[in-house]
Amino acid sequence: MGKRSRQRQKNQTAGRDSRDNDGWGAGYADIIKENKLFEHYYKELGLVPEGEFDLFMEAMREPLPATIRITGYKSHAKEILHCLKEKYFKDIQELEIDGQKIEAPQPLTWYPDDQAWHTNMSRKIIRKSPLLEKFHQFLVSETESGNISRQEAVSMIPPLLLKIEPHHKILDMCAAPGSKTAQLIEMLHSDMEVPFPEGFVIANDVDNKRCYLLVHQAKRLNSPCIMVVNHDASCIPTLNIDSDGKKDILFYDRILCDVPCSGDGTMRKNIDVWKKWTTSNSLHLHGLQLRIAVRGVEQLAVGGRMVYSTCSLNPIEDEAVIAALLEKSEGALELADGSADLPGLKWMPGVTSWKLMTKEGQWYSDWSEVPSSRHTQIRPTMFPPKDPEKLLGMHLERCMRILPHHQNTGGFFVAVLVKKAPMPWNKKYPKVPLSQTQIFNAKCHSIVCVRSLFSRPPPMKKMKLFGYKEDPFVFLTEDDPVFTTIQSFYNLSPDFPKLNVLTRTHEGKKRHLYMVSKELRNVLLNNSERMKVINTGVKVWSRNSDGEEFGCAFRLAQEGIYTLQPYIHSRIIRVSVEDIKVLLTQENPFLSKLEEDAHSQAKKLGMGSIVLKYIPNPNNPAEPQCPIQLCGWRGKTSIRAFVPRNERFHYLRMLGVEVFRDKQGLGQKRSDGEKEGKQEVDEEDKMEKVAEEEGSAQNEAELDMENGDENGSSVPKSDIGNQETSS
C-alpha cells in the first residue's frame, strides 16, 4: 500500500468517527447546509423513494437527536435504566427550551431490552442549557465509568447483526474510536457469572494515535478479553494459535468491517461535510474499501459472518464493493437476509443498478464508456455486474440502507456476508515456495496480472517496527515469586489461572499485574513478532510499597475486581447500603462509622488491601438489586474505598444519592439531607492527588488514558499511621 493510500485511510475517517463517537457538544460555526452537486447526484441515482426527496433533504439539515445506549453486560444495567426512567427522564420531559418543547426520551424500538434511547434534543442543547445541567453531568459521568455509551443510533446496528456469542473470536478491522468495539465486548460478557468468556475481540486501527482512543473506550468495560492492535487493515497479518500442540491459523468467527468512508450520511452532525462533499471522495475510497473487505473475508472462518458497513449513502462505496466481493468469491460468500433480525428498524433494500459521476458532472453507466485517461481514477469494480443472472443471484437487495428521514437518524449502509467456503484465490494458490522457473514464467506473463487484486496476494511485507515503543507483554510463570504472598494474603482459589497474568516489563520490580483470557494469551504468545499490540488485559493488582509490611506488596485494582473477585476467598468485608454511602462520601472514615456487621468483620482483618462486597437483598426492592464490589484499604483505625470518581458518582446514584456539581464545580447536593456536603464525592479529587501512579509518564498515560489513575499505587501515610483523621 503506497503512502498516498495509507494517508488517505488515515484522513478519511471523519465520517466513521462522527457517528461512532457521538459527543455532546462540539459546535460548528454556522455553515450553509447546501451542496448542489450532492442534491443533483442523489436525485439522479434515485436511492430515495419517489416523493420523499424533499423530506430527505430537510432531515439532512436538521441537527441529529441525541442517543444513548446502556452498557448491556454490566450487571447493574437494569439499575441504570431504572435511574434514567424514574429520575432524569421525568425531570426533563416537561421542559421548554428556546421555544422547543422537550419530549420524553423514547427507546429505540429495534434495540433489544430497552437498552438504547433517543430524544428530540440535540447534543448542543443538552450541553449548553442550564435546565439540562444535571442530565448532562449524568451522561458525562456515566459514560466515563462505562455504564452508558453516547453513540449515534445507526452506529449500533452492525454489532447486533453480527449475532455475537460468548465463544466467538472477533476482529474489528477499523475500530477507532471504539463505540462498536465496546458493544462487541459487552456481547461477549452477556453472562456476568463467567469472568473469562472463551471468545475475544481484537480491535485494530491503522493510526497509532487513534488506537489510544480505542484503548480508552475499551478500558471503561474492564474486560480481560480485548486486545488493541495497530495495523493497516488492508494487509492486517494472519495470526497463528496453538491448537492441541500444533500451530494453526487463527480464523475469526465474526468480523466487523466498518471501513473509512466519505461520510455523507453524517451531514446532520459532521456539518463540515456539506462544503467538502464531492463525488471524488467515493472514487478515491472505493479501492481501499475493497482491499479491506477482501482481507476481512480471507481471515473469516468458514461459517462465519462479516458485517460490512459505511456511513455513506453512495453505491460506489456500498453495493459496488459488495458486488465486486461476491463476484470474485465464486460462491464462497453470500449475502445474508437480515430483514427479520432488527424488527422495528426501517431500511431501504440495496440497489442493483447505479451509475457514476465525476466531480465535473460527467456520468458513466458502464466501464466501456470510461475514457482511458480516467482509468486510474475509475475502476471496473465500481459498476454493477453486466450479467443479469449473476446480478440476480447476488441478492444485493439484502443490503440495508438507512435514510435519515425515515426514523430521524443519520444515513448508513450495512451488509451481512456469510462465508460458505474458503476464498478461491486461497484454494488456487497454496502457500508453497515458487521455483526459479515459476518466477521467470510469471515475469514473462506480466507480474501485474499475477498480482491483480483477486489473484494470489503478494507476500506479506516484513513489519517495520521503527518508532514502535510499546512495552513488552511478559507472562508470569506459575512459580513466579510474586504469587507467594498474593496467594496466601488473598487466599486465591487453586484454579486461579496464574498463567494468564502478565506484566509490562522484563526487568526490575513489577509495577502492575494484568490478566487476559486463556485464548488471548494463546494469541499473544504465538504472534509477538508479527503483531503490534498497543494494549491488552485488565489491571488486577498494583504494587504498593507500603503494603509489604502488611503481608503483600500488591493491592487490588478496582478496574479488575469483577474479574478477580471470584478467585479471592479472604480480605472480604460484606457491606450494607449505608456502609457504601459512608465509604463513598467520606474520604477516610473511622471503622466505627460502619454498621455493626461490617465493623465487626473489619476489626478481624489486618491492615492492607480489601474487597468491599454488597450482596443484594431480593426481599428489599428499594435497594439496588445488583452486586457491588469495591476495592478498599483497611487502615489502622480507618477504612477507605479506592474507587475512581465517576464510578463513585455511579454507585451513589444507584443508592438514591443525588450527585450534582454546579457550573463552577463548587460543591454538590445530596438528596438525603445529610450535611457532609463539603466532604462529599469531591473528596475523590484529594484522593487522586495522594494516589501516586508509578511508571513512565508516556506508557502509563497511554495505558490508563485517564486524568490520574483511579487506584493510585500507594496508600496515604495518614491511613496507616497515627495521624488518621475522620471525615
XYZ file of C-alpha atoms in Angstrom:
727
model
C 0.000 0.000 0.000
C 1.523 3.342 -1.082
C 1.993 6.441 1.018
C -0.953 8.205 -0.587
C -3.346 5.332 0.057
C -2.132 4.935 3.598
C -2.519 8.631 4.284
C -5.977 8.588 2.693
C -7.064 5.787 5.007
C -5.949 7.865 7.969
C -7.627 11.018 6.748
C -10.951 9.604 5.561
C -12.241 8.702 8.992
C -14.221 11.793 9.849
C -17.494 10.115 8.938
C -16.821 6.977 10.947
C -15.678 8.982 13.976
C -18.630 11.290 13.747
C -21.339 8.682 14.017
C -19.321 6.267 16.172
C -18.145 8.671 18.863
C -21.264 10.688 19.427
C -20.024 13.543 21.608
C -22.351 16.046 23.184
C -21.280 19.452 22.190
C -18.544 20.110 19.633
C -20.039 23.106 17.874
C -19.525 24.433 14.381
C -19.766 27.977 13.119
C -22.861 28.473 11.012
C -22.271 26.572 7.798
C -24.708 26.906 4.937
C -26.219 23.458 4.541
C -26.293 23.449 0.766
C -24.433 21.366 -1.794
C -25.998 21.398 -5.253
C -23.735 18.619 -6.525
C -24.870 16.378 -3.653
C -28.555 17.015 -4.365
C -28.146 16.534 -8.102
C -26.196 13.287 -7.617
C -28.635 11.613 -5.230
C -31.710 12.785 -7.121
C -30.304 11.222 -10.271
C -29.421 7.938 -8.528
C -32.984 7.525 -7.227
C -31.998 5.989 -3.886
C -34.690 7.961 -2.062
C -38.284 6.784 -2.679
C -40.321 8.882 -5.075
C -41.891 11.934 -3.486
C -39.610 11.796 -0.405
C -36.524 13.669 -1.609
C -37.554 16.991 -0.039
C -38.154 15.208 3.288
C -34.767 13.538 2.922
C -33.000 16.891 2.431
C -34.956 18.540 5.259
C -33.867 15.775 7.629
C -30.236 16.105 6.500
C -30.309 19.787 7.504
C -31.758 19.153 10.964
C -29.458 18.559 13.974
C -29.091 14.906 14.879
C -31.013 13.936 18.047
C -29.020 12.658 20.975
C -28.985 8.909 21.582
C -27.586 6.835 24.429
C -27.008 3.124 24.909
C -26.944 1.458 28.304
C -23.993 -0.867 28.674
C -25.586 -4.253 28.216
C -23.306 -6.674 30.030
C -22.943 -4.744 33.261
C -24.922 -6.439 35.990
C -26.352 -3.082 37.036
C -27.709 -2.146 33.577
C -31.246 -2.537 34.947
C -30.420 -0.177 37.795
C -29.148 2.434 35.348
C -32.314 2.070 33.265
C -34.449 2.436 36.383
C -32.490 5.554 37.393
C -32.941 7.077 33.941
C -36.669 6.405 33.769
C -37.586 7.381 37.315
C -35.300 10.363 37.749
C -33.706 12.032 34.742
C -36.302 11.398 32.048
C -39.106 12.602 34.323
C -37.172 15.751 35.214
C -36.727 16.870 31.610
C -39.879 15.813 29.812
C -41.955 18.898 30.702
C -39.248 21.434 29.877
C -39.341 24.004 27.096
C -36.008 25.326 25.826
C -35.626 28.080 23.214
C -39.257 27.610 22.239
C -38.824 23.871 21.750
C -40.806 21.513 23.958
C -38.614 18.708 25.199
C -40.210 15.344 24.578
C -39.727 12.402 26.911
C -36.898 10.176 25.624
C -38.115 7.048 23.862
C -36.465 3.624 23.477
C -35.213 2.660 20.031
C -37.823 0.105 19.018
C -35.313 -2.142 17.231
C -32.702 -2.262 20.007
C -33.186 -5.192 22.433
C -34.355 -4.809 26.028
C -34.866 -1.013 26.016
C -31.098 -0.589 26.214
C -30.928 2.311 23.703
C -32.831 5.617 23.855
C -33.254 8.716 21.748
C -34.676 12.179 22.334
C -35.587 15.181 20.227
C -32.849 17.183 21.944
C -29.696 17.947 20.013
C -26.275 17.487 21.578
C -25.794 21.267 21.672
C -28.965 21.822 23.729
C -28.004 19.116 26.207
C -24.578 20.609 26.664
C -25.484 24.299 26.823
C -28.843 24.543 28.562
C -28.681 25.226 32.335
C -32.002 23.392 32.736
C -30.347 20.209 31.494
C -27.154 20.544 33.514
C -27.935 17.602 35.796
C -28.807 15.378 32.863
C -25.628 16.402 31.054
C -23.481 15.685 34.102
C -25.157 12.314 34.446
C -24.374 11.456 30.801
C -20.738 12.521 31.051
C -20.134 10.770 34.360
C -21.847 7.500 33.449
C -20.049 7.453 30.098
C -16.673 7.772 31.787
C -17.481 4.950 34.185
C -18.552 2.733 31.298
C -22.209 2.368 32.203
C -23.621 4.130 29.178
C -22.309 4.964 25.712
C -23.302 8.100 23.870
C -23.458 6.700 20.380
C -25.395 7.504 17.241
C -28.316 5.142 16.666
C -27.206 3.788 13.270
C -23.751 3.045 14.680
C -25.356 0.475 16.996
C -26.648 -1.652 14.098
C -23.572 -3.617 12.856
C -22.739 -5.361 16.173
C -26.355 -6.502 16.506
C -26.280 -8.054 13.018
C -23.103 -9.985 13.861
C -25.066 -12.103 16.370
C -22.205 -12.385 18.858
C -21.949 -15.336 21.247
C -19.514 -15.596 24.196
C -17.252 -18.144 22.455
C -16.731 -16.111 19.261
C -13.328 -14.893 18.134
C -13.963 -11.400 16.783
C -11.930 -8.986 14.659
C -12.858 -5.297 14.449
C -10.806 -4.167 11.453
C -11.171 -0.355 11.588
C -12.168 0.049 15.202
C -11.276 3.561 16.435
C -12.716 5.426 18.219
C -14.425 2.319 19.580
C -18.155 2.596 20.309
C -18.929 -0.502 18.263
C -15.929 -2.274 19.794
C -17.472 -1.625 23.201
C -20.714 -3.222 22.012
C -18.829 -6.313 20.885
C -17.138 -6.625 24.285
C -20.486 -6.278 26.058
C -21.961 -9.084 23.979
C -19.049 -11.378 24.855
C -19.793 -10.782 28.530
C -23.523 -11.436 28.311
C -23.137 -13.890 31.205
C -21.550 -11.901 34.036
C -21.075 -15.082 36.040
C -18.291 -16.086 33.634
C -15.216 -13.872 34.236
C -13.346 -15.298 31.223
C -15.522 -15.970 28.157
C -13.926 -18.250 25.574
C -14.166 -15.576 22.902
C -12.218 -12.356 22.475
C -12.135 -9.113 20.490
C -9.070 -7.978 18.553
C -9.642 -4.295 17.761
C -7.415 -2.796 15.084
C -6.766 0.656 13.697
C -4.181 1.961 11.237
C -3.490 5.162 13.169
C -1.314 4.730 16.245
C -2.703 7.804 17.994
C -6.300 6.770 17.335
C -5.518 3.409 18.902
C -5.301 5.171 22.258
C -8.829 6.497 21.812
C -9.739 2.884 21.281
C -7.902 1.840 24.440
C -9.780 4.491 26.403
C -13.160 3.261 25.127
C -12.390 -0.401 25.748
C -10.812 0.242 29.141
C -14.125 1.515 30.536
C -15.512 -2.016 30.229
C -12.709 -3.679 32.225
C -12.577 -6.821 30.096
C -9.728 -9.374 30.006
C -10.881 -10.356 26.502
C -9.890 -7.310 24.434
C -6.659 -6.607 22.571
C -5.918 -3.376 20.681
C -3.518 -3.656 17.733
C -2.097 -1.174 15.229
C -2.062 -2.335 11.589
C -3.156 -1.311 8.124
C -6.493 -3.147 7.853
C -5.961 -3.915 4.151
C -2.957 -6.083 4.985
C -3.516 -6.988 8.622
C -1.306 -10.023 9.347
C -2.553 -13.580 9.583
C -2.149 -14.770 13.169
C -1.197 -18.189 14.488
C -2.524 -20.028 17.507
C -1.526 -23.200 19.288
C -4.204 -25.871 18.823
C -3.644 -29.155 20.664
C 0.099 -28.677 20.461
C 0.142 -27.788 16.767
C 0.435 -24.415 15.057
C -2.802 -23.395 13.402
C -4.058 -20.287 11.598
C -6.467 -18.062 13.511
C -9.716 -17.627 11.600
C -12.324 -15.325 13.131
C -15.936 -16.317 13.769
C -17.109 -12.730 13.396
C -15.571 -9.723 11.650
C -16.728 -6.120 11.756
C -15.566 -4.304 8.636
C -16.632 -0.708 9.264
C -14.475 0.933 6.627
C -13.247 4.533 6.207
C -15.778 6.362 4.042
C -16.785 9.735 2.647
C -19.273 10.146 5.498
C -22.110 11.834 3.637
C -24.548 10.026 5.923
C -23.186 12.099 8.834
C -24.048 15.553 7.486
C -26.527 16.140 10.313
C -23.684 16.099 12.803
C -20.449 16.423 10.850
C -21.535 19.677 9.246
C -18.192 20.181 7.530
C -19.187 17.512 5.004
C -21.651 19.945 3.406
C -18.901 22.084 1.948
C -16.341 19.319 1.373
C -18.554 16.695 -0.303
C -17.730 15.741 -3.882
C -18.100 12.528 -5.892
C -14.300 12.262 -5.996
C -14.291 11.158 -2.356
C -16.064 7.899 -3.150
C -13.932 7.242 -6.224
C -10.764 7.617 -4.168
C -12.006 5.388 -1.332
C -13.566 2.513 -3.287
C -10.280 0.676 -3.846
C -9.217 0.917 -0.212
C -12.635 -0.226 0.998
C -12.500 -3.226 -1.321
C -8.987 -4.192 -0.217
C -10.031 -4.048 3.445
C -13.137 -6.154 2.739
C -11.059 -8.708 0.804
C -8.607 -9.011 3.680
C -11.518 -9.446 6.054
C -13.153 -12.354 4.222
C -9.758 -14.037 3.867
C -9.475 -14.152 7.659
C -13.088 -15.172 8.244
C -13.767 -18.762 9.280
C -15.983 -20.858 7.027
C -19.458 -20.485 8.502
C -18.556 -17.104 9.983
C -20.254 -13.736 9.462
C -18.722 -10.451 8.367
C -20.648 -7.194 8.547
C -19.548 -4.537 6.050
C -20.726 -1.025 6.902
C -20.235 2.610 5.959
C -21.835 5.909 6.903
C -22.022 6.775 3.223
C -25.150 6.505 1.084
C -23.105 6.215 -2.123
C -23.402 2.898 -4.037
C -19.755 3.247 -5.139
C -18.740 2.715 -1.502
C -21.593 0.345 -0.730
C -23.183 -2.054 -3.256
C -20.233 -1.767 -5.660
C -17.830 -3.109 -3.006
C -20.223 -5.914 -2.052
C -20.879 -6.880 -5.695
C -17.148 -6.999 -6.507
C -16.533 -9.124 -3.432
C -19.348 -11.559 -4.280
C -18.340 -11.839 -7.927
C -14.736 -12.743 -7.229
C -15.644 -15.081 -4.355
C -17.161 -17.503 -6.878
C -19.851 -18.651 -4.467
C -17.686 -18.721 -1.330
C -19.654 -15.765 0.052
C -23.328 -14.966 0.179
C -25.368 -12.056 1.447
C -27.437 -12.954 4.497
C -31.023 -11.766 4.815
C -31.157 -9.578 7.922
C -34.700 -8.314 7.424
C -36.035 -10.169 10.469
C -33.072 -9.501 12.771
C -33.984 -5.952 13.819
C -37.773 -5.659 13.934
C -38.794 -2.024 14.038
C -35.852 -0.734 12.022
C -36.825 0.968 8.759
C -34.419 0.477 5.884
C -34.288 0.505 2.099
C -33.164 -2.600 0.171
C -29.842 -2.423 -1.653
C -29.954 -1.326 -5.288
C -28.934 -3.408 -8.305
C -28.228 -0.587 -10.741
C -26.312 2.644 -10.314
C -24.059 4.941 -12.276
C -21.032 7.025 -11.577
C -20.415 10.762 -11.774
C -17.143 12.701 -11.788
C -16.816 15.951 -9.866
C -17.128 17.764 -13.190
C -20.621 16.279 -13.626
C -19.771 13.628 -16.244
C -21.883 10.452 -15.882
C -20.794 6.897 -16.765
C -23.116 3.875 -16.662
C -20.609 1.238 -17.751
C -16.865 0.643 -17.701
C -16.808 0.607 -21.509
C -17.816 4.292 -21.523
C -14.866 5.405 -19.398
C -12.042 7.007 -21.420
C -8.582 5.590 -20.876
C -7.456 8.875 -19.341
C -9.843 8.124 -16.427
C -8.810 4.514 -15.884
C -6.584 5.276 -12.914
C -9.427 7.036 -11.112
C -12.395 4.928 -12.221
C -12.188 1.136 -11.992
C -14.361 -1.692 -13.391
C -15.396 -2.810 -9.887
C -17.260 0.480 -9.404
C -20.004 -0.594 -11.824
C -22.795 -3.179 -11.407
C -22.123 -6.656 -12.859
C -23.227 -6.935 -16.514
C -24.578 -10.488 -16.356
C -28.271 -10.195 -15.270
C -28.368 -13.767 -13.956
C -25.239 -13.283 -11.896
C -26.564 -9.967 -10.566
C -29.848 -11.613 -9.576
C -28.002 -14.367 -7.725
C -26.097 -11.857 -5.630
C -29.288 -10.692 -3.869
C -27.996 -7.151 -3.453
C -31.468 -6.245 -2.221
C -30.426 -7.880 1.066
C -28.112 -4.925 1.736
C -29.656 -2.347 4.062
C -29.584 1.426 3.529
C -30.907 3.608 6.359
C -32.208 7.017 5.247
C -32.243 9.899 7.767
C -35.873 10.967 7.326
C -37.360 7.526 7.989
C -36.541 7.316 11.715
C -34.764 10.592 12.452
C -31.259 9.104 12.305
C -28.057 9.524 10.354
C -27.543 7.836 6.975
C -25.979 4.389 6.945
C -25.299 1.270 4.869
C -24.797 -2.256 6.139
C -24.467 -5.717 4.585
C -24.052 -9.123 6.237
C -21.825 -11.655 4.478
C -21.658 -15.359 5.350
C -18.649 -17.429 4.289
C -19.642 -20.779 2.768
C -16.200 -21.990 1.616
C -12.551 -20.862 1.502
C -11.888 -17.974 -0.856
C -10.985 -19.238 -4.363
C -7.643 -17.444 -4.516
C -6.633 -19.147 -1.255
C -7.518 -22.554 -2.744
C -5.830 -21.944 -6.091
C -2.588 -20.713 -4.662
C -1.367 -22.813 -1.740
C 1.452 -21.377 0.297
C 4.398 -23.155 -1.335
C 7.687 -21.561 -2.368
C 7.959 -20.680 -6.076
C 10.733 -22.247 -8.126
C 13.036 -20.078 -10.220
C 11.256 -21.335 -13.362
C 7.879 -20.266 -11.961
C 9.234 -16.849 -11.102
C 10.690 -16.469 -14.607
C 7.396 -17.540 -16.213
C 5.486 -15.143 -14.018
C 7.674 -12.276 -15.182
C 7.207 -13.333 -18.802
C 3.418 -13.272 -18.406
C 3.373 -9.941 -16.601
C 3.672 -9.946 -12.873
C 0.959 -7.277 -12.821
C -1.635 -9.824 -13.913
C -0.450 -12.453 -11.462
C -0.753 -9.980 -8.638
C -4.080 -8.434 -9.524
C -6.482 -7.736 -6.673
C -8.156 -11.138 -6.648
C -5.180 -13.281 -7.611
C -2.618 -14.626 -5.233
C -1.763 -11.808 -2.818
C 1.871 -10.667 -2.654
C 3.920 -11.997 0.254
C 3.464 -10.074 3.474
C 5.995 -7.285 3.849
C 8.243 -7.527 6.860
C 6.703 -5.391 9.541
C 8.612 -2.210 10.276
C 8.790 -1.529 13.985
C 10.703 1.747 13.816
C 9.220 4.174 16.289
C 7.177 1.378 17.852
C 7.972 1.726 21.534
C 5.283 -0.175 23.382
C 6.485 -2.010 26.467
C 6.557 -5.798 26.141
C 3.847 -8.126 27.400
C 5.518 -10.619 29.722
C 3.544 -13.540 31.119
C 4.339 -14.792 34.599
C 5.101 -18.418 35.356
C 3.126 -20.349 37.942
C 6.113 -20.337 40.315
C 6.845 -16.618 39.988
C 7.824 -15.241 43.422
C 5.103 -12.537 43.315
C 2.438 -15.222 43.732
C 3.850 -16.421 47.057
C 2.444 -13.586 49.157
C -0.516 -12.859 46.844
C -1.692 -16.466 47.114
C -1.656 -16.522 50.908
C -2.765 -12.918 51.538
C -5.884 -13.156 49.341
C -6.378 -16.929 49.730
C -6.662 -17.464 45.974
C -8.588 -20.463 44.649
C -6.487 -23.419 43.455
C -7.996 -22.922 39.991
C -6.816 -19.305 39.731
C -5.241 -19.040 36.231
C -1.765 -17.772 37.142
C -0.541 -18.298 33.591
C -2.976 -15.619 32.401
C -1.247 -12.924 34.474
C 1.163 -10.600 32.689
C 3.249 -7.524 33.329
C 4.802 -4.877 31.072
C 8.474 -5.211 31.968
C 11.220 -7.827 31.633
C 13.412 -6.332 34.326
C 13.069 -4.711 37.702
C 10.100 -4.740 40.017
C 6.715 -5.488 38.522
C 4.574 -2.384 38.991
C 1.223 -3.612 37.690
C -0.205 -7.054 37.036
C -2.795 -7.570 34.295
C -4.956 -10.519 33.321
C -6.072 -11.756 29.925
C -8.203 -14.717 28.944
C -6.558 -18.035 28.092
C -7.408 -17.561 24.407
C -5.812 -14.111 24.199
C -2.734 -15.477 25.934
C -2.528 -18.060 23.152
C -2.660 -15.282 20.534
C -0.044 -13.132 22.272
C 2.457 -15.931 22.771
C 2.305 -17.096 19.170
C 2.421 -13.740 17.370
C 4.811 -11.448 19.211
C 6.935 -10.893 16.085
C 4.119 -10.156 13.635
C 1.691 -8.138 15.706
C 1.887 -4.563 17.032
C -0.044 -4.767 20.288
C -0.981 -1.438 21.869
C -2.871 -2.698 24.894
C -4.479 -5.801 26.314
C -5.702 -7.186 29.592
C -7.321 -5.660 32.659
C -5.298 -4.421 35.621
C -5.893 -6.596 38.690
C -3.062 -5.683 41.083
C -0.736 -2.709 41.553
C 2.433 -2.614 43.603
C 2.100 -0.702 46.837
C 5.406 -0.049 48.553
C 3.687 0.338 51.908
C 1.898 -2.979 51.574
C 4.892 -5.247 52.088
C 4.938 -4.607 55.819
C 1.306 -5.780 55.984
C 1.852 -9.071 54.179
C 1.507 -8.316 50.456
C 3.203 -5.830 48.153
C 0.263 -5.788 45.735
C -3.077 -4.114 46.343
C -6.241 -4.816 44.377
C -7.175 -2.603 41.418
C -10.814 -1.527 41.060
C -10.876 -1.990 37.301
C -10.143 -5.704 37.617
C -12.145 -6.513 40.718
C -15.091 -8.149 38.936
C -12.656 -10.400 37.047
C -10.545 -11.244 40.092
C -13.024 -11.424 42.952
C -14.441 -14.902 42.148
C -10.984 -16.306 42.951
C -10.465 -14.373 46.218
C -11.533 -16.011 49.483
C -10.174 -13.670 52.132
C -9.841 -9.932 52.749
C -13.571 -9.537 52.025
C -15.930 -7.329 54.054
C -19.633 -7.626 53.367
C -21.181 -4.162 53.494
C -24.666 -2.645 53.522
C -26.137 0.232 51.507
C -25.449 2.634 54.396
C -21.854 1.410 54.624
C -21.332 2.135 50.931
C -22.716 5.640 51.352
C -20.223 6.296 54.135
C -17.323 4.826 52.179
C -18.083 6.794 49.023
C -18.859 10.167 50.603
C -16.179 10.340 53.294
C -12.505 10.306 52.478
C -11.149 8.258 55.327
C -13.850 7.296 57.853
C -13.129 5.576 61.133
C -14.057 1.898 61.289
C -16.703 2.863 63.835
C -18.619 4.693 61.088
C -19.530 1.315 59.569
C -22.638 -0.537 60.684
C -22.165 -3.222 63.311
C -21.831 -6.203 60.966
C -19.234 -4.605 58.674
C -17.421 -3.074 61.645
C -17.107 -6.491 63.257
C -15.725 -8.016 60.033
C -13.234 -5.182 59.551
C -11.846 -5.491 63.076
C -10.921 -9.120 62.367
C -8.775 -8.149 59.370
C -5.251 -6.825 59.468
C -4.203 -3.709 57.607
C -3.982 -3.821 53.830
C -5.999 -4.149 50.639
C -9.602 -5.396 50.926
C -12.740 -6.151 48.918
C -15.935 -4.368 49.983
C -18.803 -6.536 48.790
C -22.503 -5.711 48.668
C -24.920 -8.579 48.012
C -28.466 -7.513 47.054
C -31.434 -8.490 49.164
C -34.290 -9.638 46.885
C -36.729 -9.011 49.741
C -35.893 -5.304 49.746
C -36.549 -3.983 46.218
C -35.914 -0.408 47.352
C -32.208 -1.235 47.499
C -30.023 -1.916 44.429
C -30.683 -5.398 43.073
C -27.203 -5.959 41.678
C -23.959 -6.934 43.393
C -21.413 -4.194 44.062
C -17.716 -4.824 44.635
C -15.305 -2.081 45.611
C -11.582 -2.091 46.303
C -10.573 -0.590 49.605
C -7.851 -0.254 52.212
C -8.141 -1.274 55.834
C -6.055 1.219 57.802
C -5.048 1.157 61.432
C -8.278 2.699 62.695
C -9.957 3.733 59.460
C -11.115 2.363 56.145
C -11.420 3.812 52.661
C -12.662 2.868 49.205
C -10.295 3.198 46.261
C -12.806 3.912 43.521
C -12.485 6.346 40.592
C -14.571 9.480 40.867
C -17.135 8.799 38.165
C -17.628 5.288 39.434
C -18.321 6.749 42.869
C -20.938 9.007 41.331
C -22.465 5.985 39.621
C -22.823 3.923 42.782
C -24.139 6.875 44.781
C -26.851 7.490 42.188
C -27.848 3.844 42.425
C -28.190 4.304 46.177
C -30.506 7.293 45.768
C -27.897 9.969 46.466
C -28.125 12.906 44.085
C -24.674 13.876 42.892
C -24.565 17.240 41.178
C -21.937 19.898 40.630
C -22.838 23.463 39.870
C -21.299 25.180 36.849
C -18.198 26.180 38.810
C -17.779 22.694 40.280
C -18.158 24.155 43.772
C -19.814 21.562 45.896
C -22.574 19.056 45.336
C -26.097 18.443 46.510
C -27.395 15.464 48.399
C -30.992 14.303 48.209
C -30.930 12.602 51.578
C -30.276 15.791 53.505
C -27.009 14.721 55.078
C -24.660 17.566 55.972
C -21.361 16.254 54.744
C -21.654 18.358 51.564
C -18.174 19.804 51.787
C -16.644 16.367 52.193
C -18.739 14.545 49.631
C -17.673 12.975 46.407
C -15.366 15.921 45.692
C -13.018 14.282 48.179
C -12.109 11.919 45.363
C -10.140 14.840 43.901
C -7.983 14.848 47.010
C -7.564 11.094 46.824
C -6.394 11.371 43.245
C -3.622 13.748 44.304
C -2.475 11.374 47.028
C -2.769 8.248 44.878
C 0.538 8.386 43.030
C 0.917 6.388 39.867
C 4.302 4.765 39.273
C 5.712 4.004 35.835
C 6.871 6.039 32.887
C 4.676 9.013 32.107
C 4.125 8.062 28.486
C 3.307 4.378 28.758
C 1.098 4.631 31.800
C -0.732 7.648 30.399
C -1.377 5.697 27.255
C -2.389 2.580 29.137
C -4.764 4.284 31.521
C -5.947 7.209 29.347
C -7.320 8.810 32.492
C -6.602 12.078 34.288
C -4.793 10.304 37.079
C -5.020 6.631 37.922
C -8.124 5.842 39.912
C -6.477 3.378 42.233
C -3.149 5.005 42.940
C -0.036 3.000 43.650
C 0.451 3.892 47.280
C -1.799 4.272 50.260
C -1.694 7.629 52.100
C 0.572 7.523 55.128
C -2.211 9.074 57.167
C -4.141 5.876 56.651
C -1.519 3.599 58.112
C -0.001 5.677 60.865
C -1.145 7.586 63.905
C -2.151 10.757 62.018
C -5.530 9.445 60.898
C -8.469 11.784 60.693
C -12.146 11.174 60.294
C -14.363 12.895 57.759
